[in-house]
CSV table of C-alpha atoms and ligand atoms in Angstrom, one decimal:
chain,number,residue,atom,x,y,z
D,30,UNK,CA,-13.1,-122.6,142.5
D,31,UNK,CA,-10.4,-121.8,139.8
D,32,UNK,CA,-10.3,-118.2,138.8
D,33,UNK,CA,-9.6,-117.5,135.2
D,34,UNK,CA,-7.6,-114.3,134.4
D,35,UNK,CA,-7.8,-112.9,130.8
D,36,UNK,CA,-4.6,-111.2,129.6
D,37,UNK,CA,-5.1,-110.5,125.9
D,38,UNK,CA,-8.8,-110.1,125.1
D,39,UNK,CA,-10.6,-109.8,121.8
D,40,UNK,CA,-13.9,-108.1,122.1
D,41,UNK,CA,-16.1,-108.2,118.9
D,42,UNK,CA,-18.7,-105.6,118.4
D,43,UNK,CA,-17.2,-103.3,121.0
D,44,UNK,CA,-18.4,-100.1,119.2
D,45,UNK,CA,-22.0,-101.2,119.8
D,46,UNK,CA,-24.2,-100.7,122.9
D,47,UNK,CA,-23.3,-103.5,125.2
D,48,UNK,CA,-19.8,-104.0,123.8
D,49,UNK,CA,-18.8,-100.4,124.4
D,50,UNK,CA,-20.1,-100.5,128.0
D,51,UNK,CA,-18.2,-103.8,128.5
D,52,UNK,CA,-14.9,-102.3,127.2
D,53,UNK,CA,-15.2,-99.4,129.6
D,54,UNK,CA,-16.0,-101.8,132.4
D,55,UNK,CA,-12.9,-104.0,131.6
D,56,UNK,CA,-10.5,-101.2,131.2
D,57,UNK,CA,-11.6,-99.5,134.4
D,58,UNK,CA,-10.5,-102.5,136.4
D,59,UNK,CA,-7.0,-102.8,137.7
D,60,UNK,CA,-6.3,-106.1,136.0
D,61,UNK,CA,-3.7,-105.5,133.3
D,62,UNK,CA,-5.8,-106.7,130.4
D,63,UNK,CA,-4.8,-105.8,126.8
D,64,UNK,CA,-8.0,-105.4,124.8
D,65,UNK,CA,-8.5,-105.5,121.0
D,66,UNK,CA,-11.9,-104.3,119.7
D,67,UNK,CA,-12.9,-105.8,116.3
D,68,UNK,CA,-15.9,-104.0,114.9
D,69,UNK,CA,-17.2,-103.5,111.4
D,70,UNK,CA,-18.8,-100.1,112.4
D,71,UNK,CA,-22.2,-100.9,110.9
D,72,UNK,CA,-25.0,-98.4,111.4
D,73,UNK,CA,-25.2,-99.7,115.0
D,74,UNK,CA,-21.5,-99.0,115.9
D,75,UNK,CA,-19.8,-95.8,116.7
D,76,UNK,CA,-16.4,-94.9,117.9
D,77,UNK,CA,-17.9,-92.0,119.8
D,78,UNK,CA,-19.0,-94.7,122.4
D,79,UNK,CA,-15.3,-95.2,123.1
D,80,UNK,CA,-13.9,-91.8,123.7
D,81,UNK,CA,-12.0,-91.1,127.0
D,82,UNK,CA,-11.4,-94.7,127.8
D,83,UNK,CA,-9.6,-95.5,131.1
D,84,UNK,CA,-6.2,-97.0,130.5
D,85,UNK,CA,-6.4,-96.3,126.7
D,86,UNK,CA,-2.8,-97.5,126.3
D,87,UNK,CA,-4.1,-101.0,126.8
D,88,UNK,CA,-6.8,-100.6,124.1
D,89,UNK,CA,-6.5,-101.2,120.3
D,90,UNK,CA,-9.3,-100.7,117.7
D,91,UNK,CA,-9.5,-102.7,114.5
D,92,UNK,CA,-12.2,-101.9,111.9
D,93,UNK,CA,-13.1,-105.2,110.3
D,94,UNK,CA,-15.7,-108.0,109.8
D,95,UNK,CA,-16.0,-111.1,112.0
D,96,UNK,CA,-16.7,-113.1,108.8
D,97,UNK,CA,-13.1,-112.3,107.6
D,98,UNK,CA,-11.3,-115.5,108.6
D,99,UNK,CA,-7.9,-114.3,107.6
D,100,UNK,CA,-8.2,-111.1,109.6
D,101,UNK,CA,-9.6,-112.9,112.7
D,102,UNK,CA,-6.7,-115.4,112.7
D,103,UNK,CA,-4.2,-112.7,112.2
D,104,UNK,CA,-5.6,-110.8,115.2
D,105,UNK,CA,-5.5,-113.9,117.4
D,106,UNK,CA,-1.8,-114.5,116.5
D,107,UNK,CA,-0.6,-111.0,116.4
D,108,UNK,CA,-2.2,-109.9,119.7
D,109,UNK,CA,-1.6,-113.2,121.4
D,110,UNK,CA,-5.4,-113.3,122.2
D,111,UNK,CA,-6.3,-115.8,125.0
D,112,UNK,CA,-9.9,-114.6,125.6
D,113,UNK,CA,-12.7,-113.8,123.1
D,114,UNK,CA,-15.8,-112.0,124.3
D,115,UNK,CA,-18.2,-112.1,121.3
D,116,UNK,CA,-20.9,-109.4,121.1
D,117,UNK,CA,-20.8,-108.5,117.4
D,118,UNK,CA,-24.2,-109.2,115.9
D,119,UNK,CA,-27.0,-107.7,113.9
D,120,UNK,CA,-29.3,-107.1,116.8
D,121,UNK,CA,-32.6,-105.4,115.8
D,122,UNK,CA,-35.6,-107.8,115.3
D,123,UNK,CA,-37.4,-105.4,112.9
D,124,UNK,CA,-34.3,-105.3,110.6
D,125,UNK,CA,-34.1,-109.1,110.7
D,126,UNK,CA,-37.6,-109.3,109.3
D,127,UNK,CA,-36.7,-106.9,106.5
D,128,UNK,CA,-33.2,-108.4,105.7
D,129,UNK,CA,-32.8,-111.9,107.3
D,130,UNK,CA,-29.7,-112.9,105.3
D,131,UNK,CA,-27.5,-110.2,106.8
D,132,UNK,CA,-28.4,-111.7,110.2
D,133,UNK,CA,-27.5,-115.2,109.1
D,134,UNK,CA,-24.2,-114.0,107.7
D,135,UNK,CA,-23.0,-112.0,110.7
D,136,UNK,CA,-24.7,-113.9,113.5
D,137,UNK,CA,-24.2,-117.5,112.3
D,138,UNK,CA,-21.3,-117.4,109.8
D,139,UNK,CA,-19.5,-114.7,111.8
D,140,UNK,CA,-19.7,-116.8,115.0
D,141,UNK,CA,-18.6,-119.9,113.2
D,142,UNK,CA,-15.5,-118.1,111.8
D,143,UNK,CA,-14.5,-116.9,115.3
D,144,UNK,CA,-14.9,-120.3,116.8
D,145,UNK,CA,-12.9,-122.0,114.0
D,146,UNK,CA,-10.2,-119.4,114.2
D,147,UNK,CA,-10.0,-119.9,118.0
D,148,UNK,CA,-9.8,-123.7,117.6
D,149,UNK,CA,-7.1,-123.4,114.9
D,150,UNK,CA,-4.8,-120.8,116.5
D,151,UNK,CA,-5.2,-121.8,120.1
D,152,UNK,CA,-5.3,-125.6,119.8
D,153,UNK,CA,-3.6,-126.5,116.4
D,154,UNK,CA,-1.0,-123.8,116.2
D,155,UNK,CA,-0.2,-123.1,119.8
D,156,UNK,CA,-1.3,-126.2,121.6
D,157,UNK,CA,-2.7,-124.0,124.3
D,158,UNK,CA,-4.3,-125.9,127.2
D,159,UNK,CA,-8.1,-125.2,127.5
D,160,UNK,CA,-7.5,-123.8,131.0
D,161,UNK,CA,-5.5,-121.0,129.5
D,162,UNK,CA,-8.1,-119.6,127.1
D,163,UNK,CA,-11.8,-118.7,127.0
D,164,UNK,CA,-14.5,-118.0,124.4
D,165,UNK,CA,-17.5,-116.2,125.8
D,166,UNK,CA,-20.5,-116.0,123.5
D,167,UNK,CA,-23.1,-113.3,124.3
D,168,UNK,CA,-26.6,-114.3,123.5
D,169,UNK,CA,-30.2,-113.4,124.2
D,170,UNK,CA,-33.3,-114.7,126.0
D,171,UNK,CA,-35.1,-114.4,122.7
D,172,UNK,CA,-33.8,-117.8,121.6
D,173,UNK,CA,-36.3,-119.4,124.1
D,174,UNK,CA,-39.3,-118.0,122.1
D,175,UNK,CA,-42.5,-116.5,123.3
D,176,UNK,CA,-43.8,-117.3,126.8
D,177,UNK,CA,-47.3,-117.0,128.2
D,178,UNK,CA,-48.1,-114.7,131.1
D,179,UNK,CA,-47.9,-117.5,133.7
D,180,UNK,CA,-45.1,-119.6,132.1
D,181,UNK,CA,-42.1,-120.2,134.4
D,182,UNK,CA,-38.9,-118.3,133.6
D,183,UNK,CA,-36.5,-120.0,131.2
D,184,UNK,CA,-33.4,-121.7,132.6
D,185,UNK,CA,-30.2,-123.0,131.0
D,186,UNK,CA,-32.0,-126.3,130.3
D,187,UNK,CA,-35.1,-124.8,128.5
D,188,UNK,CA,-35.4,-125.9,124.9
D,189,UNK,CA,-34.9,-123.2,122.2
D,190,UNK,CA,-37.9,-122.1,120.2
D,191,UNK,CA,-36.8,-119.0,118.3
D,192,UNK,CA,-39.5,-117.3,116.2
D,193,UNK,CA,-37.8,-114.3,114.4
D,194,UNK,CA,-34.9,-114.4,112.0
D,195,UNK,CA,-32.9,-112.5,114.7
D,196,UNK,CA,-33.5,-115.0,117.4
D,197,UNK,CA,-33.1,-118.0,115.0
D,198,UNK,CA,-29.7,-116.7,113.9
D,199,UNK,CA,-28.7,-116.2,117.6
D,200,UNK,CA,-29.9,-119.7,118.4
D,201,UNK,CA,-27.8,-121.0,115.5
D,202,UNK,CA,-24.8,-119.3,116.8
D,203,UNK,CA,-25.4,-120.6,120.4
D,204,UNK,CA,-25.6,-124.2,119.1
D,205,UNK,CA,-22.4,-123.7,117.2
D,206,UNK,CA,-20.6,-122.3,120.3
D,207,UNK,CA,-21.6,-125.2,122.5
D,208,UNK,CA,-20.9,-127.7,119.6
D,209,UNK,CA,-17.3,-126.4,119.6
D,210,UNK,CA,-17.1,-127.2,123.3
D,211,UNK,CA,-18.5,-130.7,123.0
D,212,UNK,CA,-16.7,-131.6,119.8
D,213,UNK,CA,-13.3,-130.0,120.2
D,214,UNK,CA,-13.1,-129.1,123.9
D,215,UNK,CA,-13.0,-125.4,123.1
D,216,UNK,CA,-13.5,-123.6,126.5
D,217,UNK,CA,-16.8,-121.9,125.6
D,218,UNK,CA,-19.2,-120.2,128.0
D,219,UNK,CA,-22.5,-118.7,126.9
D,220,UNK,CA,-25.0,-116.3,128.4
D,221,UNK,CA,-28.6,-115.6,127.4
D,222,UNK,CA,-29.5,-112.2,128.7
D,223,UNK,CA,-32.8,-110.3,128.9
D,224,UNK,CA,-33.4,-106.8,127.4
D,225,UNK,CA,-30.6,-104.3,128.3
D,226,UNK,CA,-31.0,-100.5,128.7
D,227,UNK,CA,-28.5,-97.8,129.4
D,228,UNK,CA,-26.0,-95.4,127.7
D,229,UNK,CA,-24.9,-95.9,124.1
D,230,UNK,CA,-28.0,-97.9,123.0
D,231,UNK,CA,-29.0,-97.2,119.4
D,232,UNK,CA,-31.7,-94.6,118.8
D,233,UNK,CA,-34.0,-97.3,117.2
D,234,UNK,CA,-34.5,-99.3,120.4
D,235,UNK,CA,-37.5,-98.9,122.7
D,236,UNK,CA,-36.2,-96.9,125.7
D,237,UNK,CA,-34.1,-94.4,123.7
D,238,UNK,CA,-37.1,-93.9,121.3
D,239,UNK,CA,-39.4,-93.0,124.2
D,240,UNK,CA,-36.9,-90.5,125.7
D,241,UNK,CA,-36.1,-88.9,122.4
D,242,UNK,CA,-39.8,-88.5,121.4
D,243,UNK,CA,-40.6,-86.9,124.8
D,244,UNK,CA,-37.7,-84.5,124.4
D,245,UNK,CA,-38.7,-83.7,120.8
D,246,UNK,CA,-42.5,-83.7,121.4
D,247,UNK,CA,-42.9,-86.5,118.7
D,248,UNK,CA,-45.4,-89.4,118.7
D,249,UNK,CA,-44.1,-92.4,120.6
D,250,UNK,CA,-44.9,-95.6,118.6
D,251,UNK,CA,-46.1,-98.6,120.7
D,252,UNK,CA,-46.5,-101.9,118.8
D,253,UNK,CA,-50.1,-103.3,118.9
D,254,UNK,CA,-51.9,-103.2,122.2
D,255,UNK,CA,-48.6,-102.7,124.0
D,256,UNK,CA,-49.1,-105.9,126.2
D,257,UNK,CA,-45.8,-107.6,125.3
D,258,UNK,CA,-43.7,-108.2,128.4
D,259,UNK,CA,-39.9,-107.8,128.7
D,260,UNK,CA,-37.4,-108.0,131.6
D,261,UNK,CA,-35.1,-105.0,131.7
D,262,UNK,CA,-31.5,-105.1,133.0
D,263,UNK,CA,-29.2,-102.2,133.4
D,264,UNK,CA,-26.2,-102.7,131.0
D,265,UNK,CA,-23.5,-102.4,133.7
D,266,UNK,CA,-25.1,-105.3,135.5
D,267,UNK,CA,-24.9,-107.4,132.3
D,268,UNK,CA,-21.2,-106.5,132.0
D,269,UNK,CA,-20.6,-107.6,135.6
D,270,UNK,CA,-22.3,-110.9,134.9
D,271,UNK,CA,-20.1,-111.5,131.9
D,272,UNK,CA,-17.0,-110.7,133.9
D,273,UNK,CA,-18.2,-113.2,136.6
D,274,UNK,CA,-18.7,-115.9,134.0
D,275,UNK,CA,-15.3,-115.3,132.5
D,276,UNK,CA,-13.6,-115.5,135.9
D,277,UNK,CA,-15.4,-118.4,137.5
D,278,UNK,CA,-18.0,-119.8,135.1
D,279,UNK,CA,-17.8,-123.5,134.2
D,280,UNK,CA,-16.8,-124.1,130.6
D,281,UNK,CA,-19.4,-125.7,128.4
D,282,UNK,CA,-22.1,-124.0,130.6
D,283,UNK,CA,-24.9,-121.6,129.7
D,284,UNK,CA,-26.0,-118.9,132.1
D,285,UNK,CA,-29.3,-117.0,131.9
D,286,UNK,CA,-29.0,-113.4,133.0
D,287,UNK,CA,-31.9,-111.2,134.0
D,288,UNK,CA,-33.1,-108.5,136.3
D,289,UNK,CA,-36.5,-109.9,137.6
D,290,UNK,CA,-37.9,-106.6,136.4
D,291,UNK,CA,-40.7,-107.4,134.0
D,292,UNK,CA,-42.8,-104.7,132.4
D,293,UNK,CA,-45.3,-104.7,129.7
D,294,UNK,CA,-44.6,-102.1,127.0
D,295,UNK,CA,-47.6,-99.9,127.9
D,296,UNK,CA,-46.7,-99.8,131.6
D,297,UNK,CA,-43.1,-99.1,130.8
D,298,UNK,CA,-43.9,-96.3,128.3
D,299,UNK,CA,-46.3,-94.7,130.8
D,300,UNK,CA,-43.8,-94.9,133.6
D,301,UNK,CA,-41.0,-93.5,131.5
D,302,UNK,CA,-43.2,-90.6,130.2
D,303,UNK,CA,-44.1,-89.8,133.8
D,304,UNK,CA,-40.4,-89.8,134.9
D,305,UNK,CA,-39.6,-87.6,131.9
D,306,UNK,CA,-42.5,-85.2,132.7
D,307,UNK,CA,-41.2,-84.8,136.3
D,308,UNK,CA,-37.7,-84.0,135.0
D,309,UNK,CA,-38.7,-81.9,132.0
D,310,UNK,CA,-42.2,-80.5,132.5
D,311,UNK,CA,-44.1,-79.6,129.3
D,312,UNK,CA,-47.4,-78.1,128.2
D,313,UNK,CA,-49.1,-81.5,128.3
D,314,UNK,CA,-48.1,-84.8,129.8
D,315,UNK,CA,-45.9,-86.9,127.6
D,316,UNK,CA,-48.3,-89.8,127.9
D,317,UNK,CA,-50.4,-87.9,125.3
D,318,UNK,CA,-47.7,-88.7,122.7
D,319,UNK,CA,-48.2,-92.5,123.0
D,320,UNK,CA,-49.4,-93.9,119.7
D,321,UNK,CA,-50.4,-97.5,119.1
D,322,UNK,CA,-49.1,-98.6,115.7
D,323,UNK,CA,-49.4,-101.9,113.6
D,324,UNK,CA,-47.8,-104.7,115.5
D,325,UNK,CA,-44.5,-106.4,114.5
D,326,UNK,CA,-45.2,-109.7,112.6
D,327,UNK,CA,-44.8,-112.7,114.9
D,328,UNK,CA,-44.2,-110.3,117.9
D,329,UNK,CA,-43.1,-112.5,120.9
D,330,UNK,CA,-45.5,-112.0,123.8
D,331,UNK,CA,-43.1,-112.4,126.8
D,332,UNK,CA,-39.6,-113.3,127.7
D,333,UNK,CA,-38.4,-114.2,131.2
D,334,UNK,CA,-35.2,-115.9,132.5
D,335,UNK,CA,-34.2,-117.3,135.8
D,336,UNK,CA,-31.1,-115.9,137.5
D,337,UNK,CA,-30.9,-118.8,140.0
D,338,UNK,CA,-27.9,-120.6,138.4
D,339,UNK,CA,-25.7,-117.5,138.0
D,340,UNK,CA,-26.7,-116.4,141.5
D,341,UNK,CA,-26.0,-119.7,143.2
D,342,UNK,CA,-22.9,-120.7,141.2
D,343,UNK,CA,-21.2,-117.3,140.7
D,344,UNK,CA,-22.8,-115.0,143.3
D,345,UNK,CA,-24.0,-112.6,140.7
D,346,UNK,CA,-27.2,-110.6,141.0
D,347,UNK,CA,-28.1,-107.3,139.5
D,348,UNK,CA,-27.2,-104.3,141.7
D,349,UNK,CA,-28.7,-101.3,139.8
D,350,UNK,CA,-32.3,-100.5,140.7
D,351,UNK,CA,-34.6,-99.6,137.8
D,352,UNK,CA,-35.0,-96.1,139.1
D,353,UNK,CA,-31.3,-95.5,139.3
D,354,UNK,CA,-30.5,-97.1,135.9
D,355,UNK,CA,-33.2,-95.1,134.2
D,356,UNK,CA,-32.0,-91.9,135.8
D,357,UNK,CA,-28.5,-92.4,134.3
D,358,UNK,CA,-30.0,-93.5,131.0
D,359,UNK,CA,-32.3,-90.4,130.8
D,360,UNK,CA,-29.4,-88.1,131.6
D,361,UNK,CA,-27.2,-89.8,128.8
D,362,UNK,CA,-29.9,-89.3,126.2
D,363,UNK,CA,-30.8,-85.8,127.4
D,364,UNK,CA,-27.2,-84.9,126.6
D,365,UNK,CA,-27.3,-86.7,123.2
D,366,UNK,CA,-30.6,-85.3,122.0
D,367,UNK,CA,-30.4,-81.8,123.2
D,368,UNK,CA,-26.9,-80.9,122.1
K,531,NAD,P1,-25.6,-103.4,118.8
K,531,NAD,O1,-26.4,-103.6,117.6
K,531,NAD,O2,-25.7,-102.1,119.6
K,531,NAD,O3,-24.0,-103.5,118.4
K,531,NAD,C1,-23.5,-104.5,117.5
K,531,NAD,C2,-22.1,-104.1,117.2
K,531,NAD,O4,-21.6,-105.2,116.3
K,531,NAD,C3,-22.0,-102.8,116.4
K,531,NAD,O5,-20.9,-102.1,116.9
K,531,NAD,C4,-21.7,-103.3,115.0
K,531,NAD,O6,-20.9,-102.4,114.2
K,531,NAD,C5,-21.0,-104.6,115.2
K,531,NAD,N1,-21.1,-105.5,114.1
K,531,NAD,C6,-22.2,-105.9,113.4
K,531,NAD,N2,-21.9,-106.8,112.4
K,531,NAD,C7,-20.5,-107.0,112.5
K,531,NAD,C8,-19.6,-107.8,111.8
K,531,NAD,N3,-20.0,-108.5,110.8
K,531,NAD,N4,-18.3,-107.7,112.1
K,531,NAD,C9,-17.9,-107.0,113.2
K,531,NAD,N5,-18.7,-106.2,113.9
K,531,NAD,C10,-20.0,-106.2,113.5
K,531,NAD,O7,-25.9,-104.7,119.7
K,531,NAD,P2,-26.0,-104.8,121.3
K,531,NAD,O8,-27.3,-104.4,121.7
K,531,NAD,O9,-24.8,-104.1,121.9
K,531,NAD,O10,-25.9,-106.4,121.5
K,531,NAD,C11,-24.6,-107.0,121.6
K,531,NAD,C12,-24.8,-108.5,121.7
K,531,NAD,O11,-25.6,-108.8,122.9
K,531,NAD,C13,-25.5,-109.1,120.5
K,531,NAD,O12,-24.9,-110.4,120.3
K,531,NAD,C14,-26.9,-109.3,121.0
K,531,NAD,O13,-27.5,-110.4,120.4
K,531,NAD,C15,-26.7,-109.5,122.5
K,531,NAD,N6,-27.8,-109.1,123.4
K,531,NAD,C16,-28.3,-107.9,123.3
K,531,NAD,C17,-29.3,-107.5,124.2
K,531,NAD,C18,-29.9,-106.1,124.2
K,531,NAD,O14,-30.9,-105.8,124.9
K,531,NAD,N7,-29.4,-105.2,123.5
K,531,NAD,C19,-29.8,-108.4,125.1
K,531,NAD,C20,-29.3,-109.7,125.2
K,531,NAD,C21,-28.3,-110.0,124.3
């Protein structure tokens, strides 16, 4: 198996949740990777996620938009980028229902601009062999659409059936990424991951909301009956999976990444409230704060992905237990919400 070694990496969206964890993960390794983080700093990004980086001398931040073709091409040339790891996206389903065009612009057009810049600078200007560069596109299991309770987990060959503007825009970007592999031979890899949790996730997401509401004794909103099922992966495990794909993944391939850790929203909210109550006892159990609110339109019932391919081909499997991951996550948000 050939091992690919990135040298000059462009990370997009590195001030967001997963991108910030990934940058810390990459810089903590011994490999001498120079890393440029291109982030627009939307409401979802914050430079506070990137304080105290290991090997900060190898890190460079650029505030900018991935839809800015001139800027992206300049960065690829100026920093001699050989590897792009593309996280930048509008990522919140509820916001995609309110403002779908922003999602099309960043997720679809932004991805197209990055792919085109890579093709132009790597192939046309520098005649770089495909073995000496990589474009990893980070995507979601939501592109597969809604599953029934007994449906088998999705694999890299499952057909896409996105149902929200968010998942449709991610599906569009996935198709573009693989089209650049098939049409131009751009060395693209792609991953579809299940729900992540961990430090630096935005306050609006499910697990941070539950923790914050417990700490602040506020109602915890649960959509509809709370029966919707999600698979939860600790963010560090996702970062390790991406590193494994970059190093040894086969170009033109898609890898599904998950934790085999499915919970329905009710069960997860109860479990988390109980963990919080054990750590921070209060006058009444936090489960009394749970509040069923009007469901999200078109709310997908269940997502699940198989990890067989990434396990067999690349030897990756998640190594953080849900208990351990939640403990770290709760501690992170306790610090954030009680300071
Ligand atoms: P996030 O919303 O926390 O962060 C997104 C980052 O992208 C922010 O820092 C934001 O400022 C930046 N950004 C947005 N628009 C930009 C633009 N036009 N130009 C440059 N930067 C821009 O998202 P996340 O949860 O970290 O997700 C990262 C990626 O992983 C996304 O592509 C998402 O689809 C995918 N993903 C997320 C999850 C999850 O559970 N969070 C699961 C699977 C896949």
